[in-house]
Amino acid sequence: MGLVQEIDYGTPASTSEKQVTLTVDGFTVTVPEGTSIMRASMEAGIAIPKLCATDMVDAFGSCRLCLVEIDGRNGTPSSCTTPVAPGMVVHTQTGRLKDIRRGVMELYISDHPLDCLTCAANGDCELQTQAGVVGLRDVRYGYEGDNHVFKKNDGAENFKWMAKDESNPYFTYDPSKCIVCSRCVRACEEVQGTFALTIEGRGFESRVSPGMHQLFIDSECVSCGACVQACPTATLSEKSVIKIGQPEHSVVTTCAYCGVGCSFKAEMRGDELVRMVPYKDGKANRGHSCVKGRFAYGYSTHKERILNPMIREKVTDPWREVSWEEALTHTANEFRRIQYQYGRTSIGGITSSRCTNEETYLVQKLIRQGFRNNNVDTCARVCHSPTGYGLGQTFGTSAGTQDFDSIEKTDVVMIIGANPTDAHPVFASRMKKRLRKGAKLIVLDPRRTDIVRSAHIEAQHHLPLKPGTNVAVVTALAHVIVTEGLFDEAFIRERCDWDEFQDWASFVALPENSPEVVGQLASVDPEEIRGAARLFATGGNGAIYYGLGVTEHSQGSTTVIAIANLAMATGNIGRPGVGVNPLRGQNNVQGSCDMGSFPHELPGYRHVSGDAVRDIYESLWGVKLDDEPGLRIPNMLDAAVDGSFKGLYVQGEDILQSDPDTKHVAAGLAAMECVVVHDLFLNETANYAHVFLPGSTFLEKDGTFTNAERRINRVRKVMAPKNGLADWEVTQKLAQTMGLTWNYQHPSEIMDEIAKTTPSFASVSYDYLEKMGSVQWPCNEKAPEGTPIMHISGFVRGKGKFIRTEYVATDERTGPRFPLLLTTGRILSQYNVGAQTRRTDNIMWHSEDRLEIHPHDAENRGLRDGDWVRLTSRSGETTLRALITDKVSPGVVYTTFHHPDTQANVITTDFSDWATNCPEYKVTAVQVGASNGPSEWQIDYDEQARNSRRIATLEAAE
């Protein structure tokens, strides 16, 4: 099989359209103007020796190995920093160059350990390779005298030597092996944008330093791995490589964390994963990664992973391990019994946004064909369902408009209710790179997120709006654009309905939508609102990126519509650098929606009431489909409490931890007679399950994920499923046990069925994805290579639709009992409910959820940083430790929801979006006070959870 090899061209590609022709070692080469001689030579198949150069960062010219000779020029310029010129004649291998390179390499080796045979980088060390390339056979300088290699020098302490830094859980830093090429420093600056590394000292005293001579773990390093990937020696090495050895084969696959959809090379030794290396040809990540995708894969082999099916009669009983046949037969019999006893609509299912498109498609097919109802929903219900509704109403399609590359042509970035540096870090790095090049930044967020002010970046306008006032503030931006005549009339007349625009314009121009009125309501300076509106309307290409801080509100759909209105009014739709871009939270939440996971829509966002659409599936599946929408997740739980909904199949979701009003979710689950959880671990929902079906990780299956930019990426099987079956096989076996005649042999056959029945996927197949690498839907006869940019010549719905967006205050109000507003979010090192990342070394960065509170509010309550506090709302209470910070405004508190022992969602209410039932996570009236222990609910929950996780076979073994 072998390792997937990628060519390192030494310097980045030039984007110039003008071509230049030169000669390299007698060969004619034509490349874009601005290309370096090094890259031009490599494109001709001629590799010039190098150490400080790599095509992920700009040329530096420090190692002096890549010298060349150019006819008509004096000296030996470095090929990485010298651009090509028309008619240039270059020589890369002359006697003079060979002598210089050997001399330079001698100097490097004279201050480098010669432990190559026992070095972790043996076989993957560029210094070792280049020493061979330049023909180094001897080191004339010896190893005595000043050096960074030995702890002692002539029996005395060597103060130039530094001990290895092993503080980071995933990689080591060995200064004795550093050649000070600065590749790690430049990767941290140019690729990641954190600027955590520097070169301290000068000359022979130079060395790489994290922060101000700190340990890596104490520095600003975010463990993205860019420095490790850039390092040409063993100075920065993955601990997994040190432990296991060099990999011997690799498989390209897709990360299973956030919605960016990064491509990785899973590098293996036998069936053991050695490391995940970001794939440079990945069109979503372009060779970059974050701490989760790069390093946090250890959950796949964690001791708490369940590998055998289990059943039990009552949730108070211990689990009993059984065979796959018994578990599936028991499940099928229970579902049949419940439907016979309570009716056809008494059972349903929840698809997973962490599973593949193919697996999600099968779950909704099982429910519609096997259960004979539309009671199917997905986690998008509680995150981006308002995106589907809002963009569908205004543009005609339920997804973002751009590809990630579009950011490179953006002049003004507007971020609303999103924290990309924590939730979508790889895309955030690309965004920060564009901002460092001069793009302007507007942020609408109650918190001062990291991107508001970071290294070499500062937002031109930060609007720290009061939670719940999104609609009012976005409409106020539109007020300024309309009343000051900043809208794009030509675009609107050509692409939108002019009468609808005039109606909308008359609405936003009303005095109650002015920045002066809205500013007082939202606690935002009116001049900041006006400044932000003017900048967005006049600053060039304007792109809007938004997250759950937009959708998880009672007016989430209204805010999405307001955002679409803003983009249309300014003409920022239909070309690179602009658009409306929802930042999706989970790896395949876009795909789960595409595959028909909503109770009112079949795959491709086609309503179940459409006769023509149902005919497609009825003829293929051989059953009559229900033409009435089924139950949403909140409706399922309500019906369970009422006694009419009794069975649930949950694949890869943890609704007890992720959904709002935890007590109500628990009550709904407890009222059901058969809850089937299909997952990797005994998650919180499994506390109320009667059947547990072990799941497979993304490393153990074939399939596809669809990321936030509608990009369909291949997921490739790296190792055999440790539970014996991939998730699609489990669902198929359950369907077969229930009497369906499914007989898929491979996920590619499922994708063929998706393509056959879903117009936006019509040209998608595994063979086509192998050829193209990835494609963005729609991908069909009209767009055979996919659609990176949507709505170029017209909107999917025809004319873009302007819709009035009246601000209606949430019913969740502050008052004397609950004077503060709680909002929630994520943190970089953890993912969603934490089921995966809490079972990795990422836990050392975020071992608990903390409550961020402003110093003013903390002082009023007599709280100090780190104190245990009681967080109380109308729904419930919990305890956690305080983190005093001015990132939040006075009157606002903030926490994450990654840890089940905190269960932040016991605090959140059952208020939801008017159009989609998306919960209002982001606005909860609370009170904060000192606490001396866990809440009564936490004590009861912990006891119930521990009791529920008992496994009879394990107890007997002990």
XYZ file of N, CA and C in Angstrom, residues 557-686:
390
model
N -34.518 31.886 13.005
C -34.848 31.927 11.574
C -34.966 33.364 11.086
N -35.502 34.240 11.921
C -35.643 35.644 11.539
C -34.277 36.291 11.349
N -33.331 35.953 12.210
C -31.985 36.525 12.068
C -31.320 36.039 10.792
N -31.475 34.756 10.457
C -30.909 34.245 9.201
C -31.505 34.996 8.019
N -32.802 35.238 8.056
C -33.447 36.014 6.988
C -32.877 37.430 6.946
N -32.673 38.045 8.110
C -32.110 39.402 8.166
C -30.713 39.443 7.578
N -29.927 38.409 7.840
C -28.573 38.322 7.275
C -28.643 38.213 5.754
N -29.554 37.373 5.266
C -29.716 37.230 3.812
C -30.160 38.553 3.193
N -31.078 39.254 3.852
C -31.497 40.581 3.378
C -30.298 41.513 3.242
N -29.432 41.502 4.258
C -28.262 42.388 4.283
C -27.324 42.081 3.122
N -27.111 40.785 2.862
C -26.220 40.401 1.762
C -26.808 40.807 0.416
N -28.113 40.602 0.231
C -28.731 40.976 -1.040
C -28.747 42.487 -1.225
N -29.033 43.221 -0.165
C -29.111 44.683 -0.278
C -27.787 45.299 -0.689
N -26.678 44.670 -0.303
C -25.350 45.203 -0.631
C -24.727 44.520 -1.842
N -25.458 43.603 -2.474
C -24.947 42.915 -3.653
C -23.847 41.929 -3.354
N -23.785 41.440 -2.116
C -22.698 40.536 -1.719
C -23.112 39.071 -1.820
N -23.530 38.687 -3.012
C -23.936 37.312 -3.303
C -23.503 36.974 -4.726
N -23.036 35.748 -4.934
C -22.853 35.254 -6.296
C -21.493 35.437 -6.909
N -20.462 35.685 -6.099
C -19.098 35.783 -6.638
C -18.111 35.452 -5.521
N -16.851 35.199 -5.838
C -15.865 34.921 -4.788
C -15.696 36.116 -3.860
N -15.464 35.838 -2.579
C -15.171 36.883 -1.607
C -16.365 37.420 -0.865
N -17.580 36.945 -1.181
C -18.787 37.492 -0.551
C -19.584 36.344 0.076
N -20.897 36.519 0.204
C -21.770 35.413 0.550
C -22.238 35.356 1.983
N -23.136 34.398 2.215
C -23.687 34.091 3.532
C -23.240 32.686 3.883
N -22.493 32.571 4.982
C -21.782 31.333 5.270
C -22.044 30.834 6.685
N -22.963 29.882 6.863
C -23.161 29.289 8.184
C -21.999 28.370 8.527
N -21.417 28.554 9.688
C -20.328 27.694 10.138
C -20.930 26.518 10.900
N -21.032 25.396 10.231
C -21.689 24.213 10.785
C -20.862 23.603 11.902
N -21.543 23.091 12.919
C -20.857 22.644 14.128
C -20.239 21.273 14.057
N -20.939 20.288 13.465
C -20.440 18.926 13.454
C -19.999 18.516 12.056
N -19.192 17.484 11.999
C -18.532 17.086 10.767
C -19.498 16.793 9.621
N -20.687 16.256 9.926
C -21.612 15.941 8.839
C -23.020 16.437 9.126
N -23.116 17.556 9.847
C -24.457 18.096 10.094
C -25.073 18.604 8.787
N -24.258 19.124 7.886
C -24.780 19.511 6.570
C -25.287 18.279 5.840
N -24.480 17.224 5.867
C -24.870 15.995 5.180
C -26.110 15.347 5.763
N -26.239 15.377 7.078
C -27.415 14.752 7.690
C -28.687 15.466 7.257
N -28.597 16.788 7.071
C -29.746 17.539 6.556
C -29.982 17.207 5.082
N -28.911 17.142 4.298
C -29.027 16.819 2.872
C -29.711 15.473 2.650
N -29.472 14.534 3.573
C -29.930 13.159 3.403
C -31.369 12.916 3.840
N -32.098 13.971 4.198
C -33.503 13.791 4.525
C -33.770 13.460 5.977
N -32.991 14.042 6.877
C -33.137 13.725 8.294
C -34.204 14.544 9.004
N -34.858 15.443 8.311
C -35.935 16.216 8.928
C -37.275 15.512 8.710
N -38.203 15.654 9.643
C -39.477 14.927 9.536
C -40.382 15.415 8.417
N -40.072 16.579 7.832
C -40.923 17.108 6.766
C -40.268 17.057 5.397
N -39.012 16.533 5.339
C -38.285 16.579 4.072
C -37.635 15.234 3.743
N -37.735 14.859 2.482
C -36.990 13.727 1.952
C -35.613 14.222 1.511
N -34.684 13.332 1.166
C -33.346 13.796 0.750
C -33.412 14.878 -0.316
N -32.503 15.859 -0.182
C -32.481 16.974 -1.125
C -33.453 18.075 -0.771
N -33.931 18.110 0.467
C -34.805 19.186 0.961
C -36.124 19.261 0.196
N -36.703 18.098 -0.147
C -37.975 18.059 -0.858
C -39.073 17.609 0.104
N -40.126 18.379 0.171
C -41.172 18.181 1.180
C -41.889 16.846 0.965
N -42.216 16.191 2.068
C -42.850 14.872 1.997
C -44.242 14.935 1.381
N -44.817 16.129 1.318
C -46.163 16.245 0.743
C -46.165 16.225 -0.782
N -44.975 16.330 -1.389
C -44.892 16.346 -2.847
C -45.090 14.962 -3.440
N -46.153 14.806 -4.251
C -46.472 13.494 -4.827
C -45.349 12.979 -5.725
N -44.779 13.873 -6.537
C -43.737 13.446 -7.472
C -42.494 12.948 -6.746
N -42.154 13.603 -5.644
C -40.974 13.193 -4.880
C -41.224 11.854 -4.200
N -42.400 11.707 -3.591
C -42.712 10.441 -2.927
C -42.744 9.292 -3.925
N -43.214 9.571 -5.146
C -43.276 8.528 -6.172
C -41.901 7.925 -6.442
N -40.851 8.779 -6.415
C -39.484 8.299 -6.665
C -39.118 7.214 -5.664
N -39.379 7.487 -4.375
C -38.982 6.554 -3.326
C -39.968 5.394 -3.193
N -41.226 5.646 -3.427
C -42.211 4.560 -3.334
C -41.950 3.493 -4.384
N -41.586 3.919 -5.594
C -41.304 2.937 -6.650
C -40.010 2.189 -6.380
N -39.048 2.867 -5.742
C -37.758 2.230 -5.459
C -37.829 1.344 -4.226
N -38.530 1.817 -3.195
C -38.566 1.094 -1.921
C -39.736 0.117 -1.806
N -40.728 0.247 -2.690
C -41.835 -0.698 -2.685
C -42.815 -0.536 -1.545
N -42.944 0.688 -1.002
C -43.907 0.943 0.068
C -44.601 2.272 -0.189
N -45.743 2.440 0.458
C -46.445 3.714 0.405
C -45.913 4.596 1.522
N -45.417 5.802 1.182
C -44.843 6.697 2.183
C -45.887 7.642 2.739
N -45.712 7.965 4.003
C -46.603 8.914 4.672
C -46.395 10.304 4.076
N -47.477 11.003 3.754
C -47.343 12.342 3.177
C -47.461 13.446 4.216
N -47.536 13.061 5.491
C -47.615 14.036 6.571
C -46.272 14.115 7.302
N -45.788 15.324 7.617
C -44.539 15.430 8.385
C -44.645 14.694 9.716
N -43.512 14.158 10.144
C -43.476 13.437 11.408
C -43.147 14.353 12.570
N -42.707 13.749 13.656
C -42.408 14.480 14.885
C -40.970 14.976 14.891
N -40.786 16.216 15.344
C -39.451 16.728 15.628
C -38.997 16.189 16.983
N -37.712 16.338 17.299
C -37.205 15.830 18.571
C -38.007 16.368 19.760
N -38.246 17.673 19.856
C -39.035 18.152 21.008
C -40.433 17.543 21.043
N -41.031 17.334 19.842
C -42.365 16.735 19.785
C -42.327 15.275 20.244
N -41.250 14.554 19.875
C -41.112 13.165 20.329
C -41.087 13.094 21.850
N -40.336 13.982 22.466
C -40.214 13.980 23.924
C -41.536 14.372 24.580
N -42.215 15.362 24.009
C -43.527 15.747 24.536
C -44.506 14.585 24.431
N -44.508 13.925 23.274
C -45.427 12.806 23.060
C -45.099 11.639 23.989
N -43.800 11.456 24.272
C -43.405 10.391 25.202
C -43.952 10.659 26.595
N -43.832 11.895 27.038
C -44.369 12.261 28.354
C -45.885 12.091 28.374
N -46.534 12.375 27.235
C -47.991 12.234 27.146
C -48.422 10.778 27.004
N -47.464 9.888 26.645
C -47.779 8.463 26.584
C -48.051 7.909 25.212
N -47.835 8.691 24.148
C -48.145 8.211 22.799
C -46.914 7.865 21.969
N -45.728 8.153 22.475
C -44.481 7.854 21.763
C -43.640 6.962 22.668
N -43.302 5.740 22.187
C -42.762 4.733 23.099
C -41.426 4.116 22.682
N -40.945 4.362 21.458
C -39.710 3.725 21.020
C -38.841 4.662 20.208
N -37.524 4.607 20.414
C -36.608 5.549 19.750
C -35.289 4.871 19.421
N -34.856 5.042 18.182
C -33.533 4.586 17.736
C -32.657 5.820 17.579
N -31.612 5.939 18.396
C -30.733 7.105 18.393
C -29.350 6.679 17.911
N -28.970 7.141 16.742
C -27.646 6.813 16.213
C -26.699 7.990 16.389
N -25.668 7.804 17.213
C -24.578 8.778 17.286
C -24.964 10.152 17.758
N -25.964 10.290 18.613
C -26.310 11.571 19.225
C -26.546 11.364 20.719
N -26.316 12.394 21.495
C -26.490 12.319 22.947
C -27.458 13.409 23.373
N -28.747 13.155 23.147
C -29.734 14.212 23.348
C -29.890 14.588 24.817
N -29.555 13.685 25.737
C -29.710 14.030 27.146
C -28.720 15.107 27.563
N -27.537 15.133 26.940
C -26.565 16.167 27.271
C -26.651 17.369 26.341
N -27.018 17.146 25.086
C -26.938 18.240 24.112
C -28.231 19.031 23.977
N -29.361 18.441 24.293
C -30.625 19.137 24.087
C -31.011 19.950 25.325
N -31.860 20.973 25.136
C -32.173 21.877 26.247
C -33.126 21.247 27.257
N -33.197 21.883 28.429
C -34.120 21.459 29.483
C -33.932 19.974 29.777
N -32.771 19.645 30.330
C -32.364 18.266 30.559
C -33.417 17.457 31.323
N -34.066 18.075 32.264
C -35.071 17.352 33.056
C -36.218 16.870 32.177
N -36.619 17.694 31.223
C -37.697 17.295 30.320
C -37.235 16.178 29.388
N -36.006 16.256 28.891
C -35.459 15.200 28.040
C -35.422 13.888 28.815
N -34.940 13.945 30.052
C -34.879 12.739 30.888
C -36.264 12.158 31.110
N -37.238 13.018 31.346
C -38.605 12.541 31.568
C -39.155 11.857 30.323
N -38.857 12.437 29.146
C -39.315 11.832 27.900
C -38.688 10.474 27.661
N -37.385 10.380 27.855
C -36.689 9.106 27.664
C -37.173 8.055 28.661
N -37.367 8.472 29.895
C -37.804 7.546 30.942
C -39.195 6.986 30.657
N -40.006 7.751 29.919
C -41.371 7.314 29.633
C -41.438 6.319 28.472
N -40.334 6.145 27.730
C -40.333 5.236 26.582
C -40.076 3.802 27.019
N -40.557 2.868 26.214
C -40.431 1.449 26.541
C -39.257 0.783 25.840
N -38.763 1.386 24.772
C -37.576 0.836 24.102
C -36.754 1.978 23.508
N -35.676 2.309 24.176
C -34.727 3.302 23.673
C -33.475 2.554 23.226
N -33.126 2.715 21.977
C -31.949 2.050 21.407
C -30.887 3.112 21.149
N -29.746 2.985 21.789
C -28.631 3.904 21.589
C -27.549 3.186 20.787
N -27.161 3.780 19.677
C -26.134 3.231 18.789
C -24.961 4.203 18.815
N -23.919 3.885 19.589
C -22.842 4.853 19.820
C -21.568 4.128 20.227
N -20.513 4.940 20.439
C -19.209 4.390 20.820
C -19.126 4.116 22.314
N -19.768 4.973 23.098
C -19.657 4.910 24.554
C -21.049 4.901 25.189
N -21.103 4.486 26.432
C -22.332 4.619 27.198
C -22.498 6.096 27.537
N -23.079 6.826 26.608
C -23.225 8.266 26.791
C -24.361 8.558 27.766
N -24.694 9.819 27.927
C -25.710 10.192 28.916
C -27.089 9.683 28.516
N -27.398 9.712 27.228
C -28.688 9.195 26.769
C -28.823 7.714 27.078
N -27.700 6.999 27.053
C -27.727 5.562 27.344
C -28.153 5.256 28.776
